[in-house]
Amino acid sequence: MKGRTTYTMIKPDAVSAGNSGAIIKMIEEAGFNIVAIKKTRLNQEVAGKFYAVHRGRPFYQDLCNYMSSGPIVAMILTKDNAVDDFRTLIGATNPSDAAAGTIRQLFATSIEANAIHGSDSDENALIEAGFFFSELERY
Ligand code: CMP
């Protein structure tokens, strides 16, 4: 059975544009429960570790620079089929490919500044949540 937990962060472009509230409203209206939420800022080292799977790819350094350029809003969300349903809600990585009405289609400005992150597997959701929230904060 698919898991009930996913991890997301609203990225610096969307936070600085004042779109956090509108994005959180869409997340709640889609039936996700916010079980933990935190506004914080990544430094280069944490951004590099979070995106370590992309190390070696041409966009990796720019991605780390961008993700540490301003505050983010980190959240743990729960819902049946959380990972897949959340990726449907946010849309394709590149906003020019994102379906109408998805968060990235509405708020992202480029493939890098794409407004929001969503975990790609149940396993990664738990790993990523652990980056930002202690055991006690997760409920
Ligand atoms: P995210 O879903 O957070 O996962 C990796 C991030 O790398 C992605 O969103 C984008 O913000 C960023 N990125 C930048 N360029 C690319 C690219 N060419 N392909 C995939 N991801 C990219």
JSON list of N, CA and C in Angstrom, two decimals, residues 2 10 12 25 43 52 54-55 67 71 73 81 91 93 98 106 130 138:
[
{"chain": "A", "resi": 2, "resn": "LYS", "atom": "N", "xyz": [0.46, 2.27, -0.71]},
{"chain": "A", "resi": 2, "resn": "LYS", "atom": "CA", "xyz": [1.22, 3.52, -0.75]},
{"chain": "A", "resi": 2, "resn": "LYS", "atom": "C", "xyz": [1.13, 4.24, 0.58]},
{"chain": "A", "resi": 10, "resn": "ILE", "atom": "N", "xyz": [8.12, 25.02, 0.05]},
{"chain": "A", "resi": 10, "resn": "ILE", "atom": "CA", "xyz": [7.86, 26.14, -0.85]},
{"chain": "A", "resi": 10, "resn": "ILE", "atom": "C", "xyz": [9.20, 26.84, -1.03]},
{"chain": "A", "resi": 12, "resn": "PRO", "atom": "N", "xyz": [12.38, 29.46, -2.51]},
{"chain": "A", "resi": 12, "resn": "PRO", "atom": "CA", "xyz": [12.61, 30.90, -2.29]},
{"chain": "A", "resi": 12, "resn": "PRO", "atom": "C", "xyz": [11.86, 31.82, -3.26]},
{"chain": "A", "resi": 25, "resn": "LYS", "atom": "N", "xyz": [-3.01, 27.22, 0.91]},
{"chain": "A", "resi": 25, "resn": "LYS", "atom": "CA", "xyz": [-4.47, 27.08, 0.74]},
{"chain": "A", "resi": 25, "resn": "LYS", "atom": "C", "xyz": [-4.78, 25.98, -0.29]},
{"chain": "A", "resi": 43, "resn": "ASN", "atom": "N", "xyz": [21.40, 26.76, 4.23]},
{"chain": "A", "resi": 43, "resn": "ASN", "atom": "CA", "xyz": [22.70, 27.24, 3.78]},
{"chain": "A", "resi": 43, "resn": "ASN", "atom": "C", "xyz": [23.18, 26.32, 2.65]},
{"chain": "A", "resi": 52, "resn": "ALA", "atom": "N", "xyz": [21.74, 15.94, -2.77]},
{"chain": "A", "resi": 52, "resn": "ALA", "atom": "CA", "xyz": [22.95, 15.15, -3.08]},
{"chain": "A", "resi": 52, "resn": "ALA", "atom": "C", "xyz": [22.73, 14.19, -4.26]},
{"chain": "A", "resi": 54, "resn": "HIS", "atom": "N", "xyz": [21.46, 14.79, -6.93]},
{"chain": "A", "resi": 54, "resn": "HIS", "atom": "CA", "xyz": [21.71, 15.51, -8.20]},
{"chain": "A", "resi": 54, "resn": "HIS", "atom": "C", "xyz": [23.16, 15.97, -8.36]},
{"chain": "A", "resi": 55, "resn": "ARG", "atom": "N", "xyz": [24.02, 15.62, -7.36]},
{"chain": "A", "resi": 55, "resn": "ARG", "atom": "CA", "xyz": [25.43, 16.03, -7.46]},
{"chain": "A", "resi": 55, "resn": "ARG", "atom": "C", "xyz": [26.02, 15.49, -8.76]},
{"chain": "A", "resi": 67, "resn": "MET", "atom": "N", "xyz": [18.59, 27.54, -3.85]},
{"chain": "A", "resi": 67, "resn": "MET", "atom": "CA", "xyz": [17.83, 27.06, -2.70]},
{"chain": "A", "resi": 67, "resn": "MET", "atom": "C", "xyz": [18.30, 27.70, -1.39]},
{"chain": "A", "resi": 71, "resn": "PRO", "atom": "N", "xyz": [14.41, 32.51, 2.29]},
{"chain": "A", "resi": 71, "resn": "PRO", "atom": "CA", "xyz": [13.66, 31.57, 3.12]},
{"chain": "A", "resi": 71, "resn": "PRO", "atom": "C", "xyz": [12.84, 30.58, 2.30]},
{"chain": "A", "resi": 73, "resn": "VAL", "atom": "N", "xyz": [9.57, 27.44, 3.03]},
{"chain": "A", "resi": 73, "resn": "VAL", "atom": "CA", "xyz": [8.59, 26.94, 4.01]},
{"chain": "A", "resi": 73, "resn": "VAL", "atom": "C", "xyz": [8.56, 25.42, 3.88]},
{"chain": "A", "resi": 81, "resn": "ASN", "atom": "N", "xyz": [-2.22, 8.02, -0.25]},
{"chain": "A", "resi": 81, "resn": "ASN", "atom": "CA", "xyz": [-1.48, 8.13, -1.52]},
{"chain": "A", "resi": 81, "resn": "ASN", "atom": "C", "xyz": [-0.75, 9.48, -1.64]},
{"chain": "A", "resi": 91, "resn": "GLY", "atom": "N", "xyz": [2.43, 19.50, -10.25]},
{"chain": "A", "resi": 91, "resn": "GLY", "atom": "CA", "xyz": [2.68, 19.54, -11.70]},
{"chain": "A", "resi": 91, "resn": "GLY", "atom": "C", "xyz": [4.13, 19.22, -12.05]},
{"chain": "A", "resi": 93, "resn": "THR", "atom": "N", "xyz": [8.07, 19.21, -13.27]},
{"chain": "A", "resi": 93, "resn": "THR", "atom": "CA", "xyz": [9.23, 19.98, -12.80]},
{"chain": "A", "resi": 93, "resn": "THR", "atom": "C", "xyz": [9.40, 21.27, -13.58]},
{"chain": "A", "resi": 98, "resn": "ALA", "atom": "N", "xyz": [3.85, 21.93, -17.04]},
{"chain": "A", "resi": 98, "resn": "ALA", "atom": "CA", "xyz": [2.92, 21.64, -15.93]},
{"chain": "A", "resi": 98, "resn": "ALA", "atom": "C", "xyz": [1.47, 21.83, -16.38]},
{"chain": "A", "resi": 106, "resn": "LEU", "atom": "N", "xyz": [0.85, 27.68, -11.95]},
{"chain": "A", "resi": 106, "resn": "LEU", "atom": "CA", "xyz": [0.35, 28.96, -11.46]},
{"chain": "A", "resi": 106, "resn": "LEU", "atom": "C", "xyz": [1.45, 29.86, -10.90]},
{"chain": "A", "resi": 130, "resn": "GLY", "atom": "N", "xyz": [13.03, 14.11, 7.73]},
{"chain": "A", "resi": 130, "resn": "GLY", "atom": "CA", "xyz": [14.02, 14.03, 8.80]},
{"chain": "A", "resi": 130, "resn": "GLY", "atom": "C", "xyz": [15.11, 15.08, 8.71]},
{"chain": "A", "resi": 138, "resn": "ARG", "atom": "N", "xyz": [7.22, 15.88, 14.41]},
{"chain": "A", "resi": 138, "resn": "ARG", "atom": "CA", "xyz": [6.55, 15.30, 13.23]},
{"chain": "A", "resi": 138, "resn": "ARG", "atom": "C", "xyz": [5.10, 14.95, 13.45]}
]
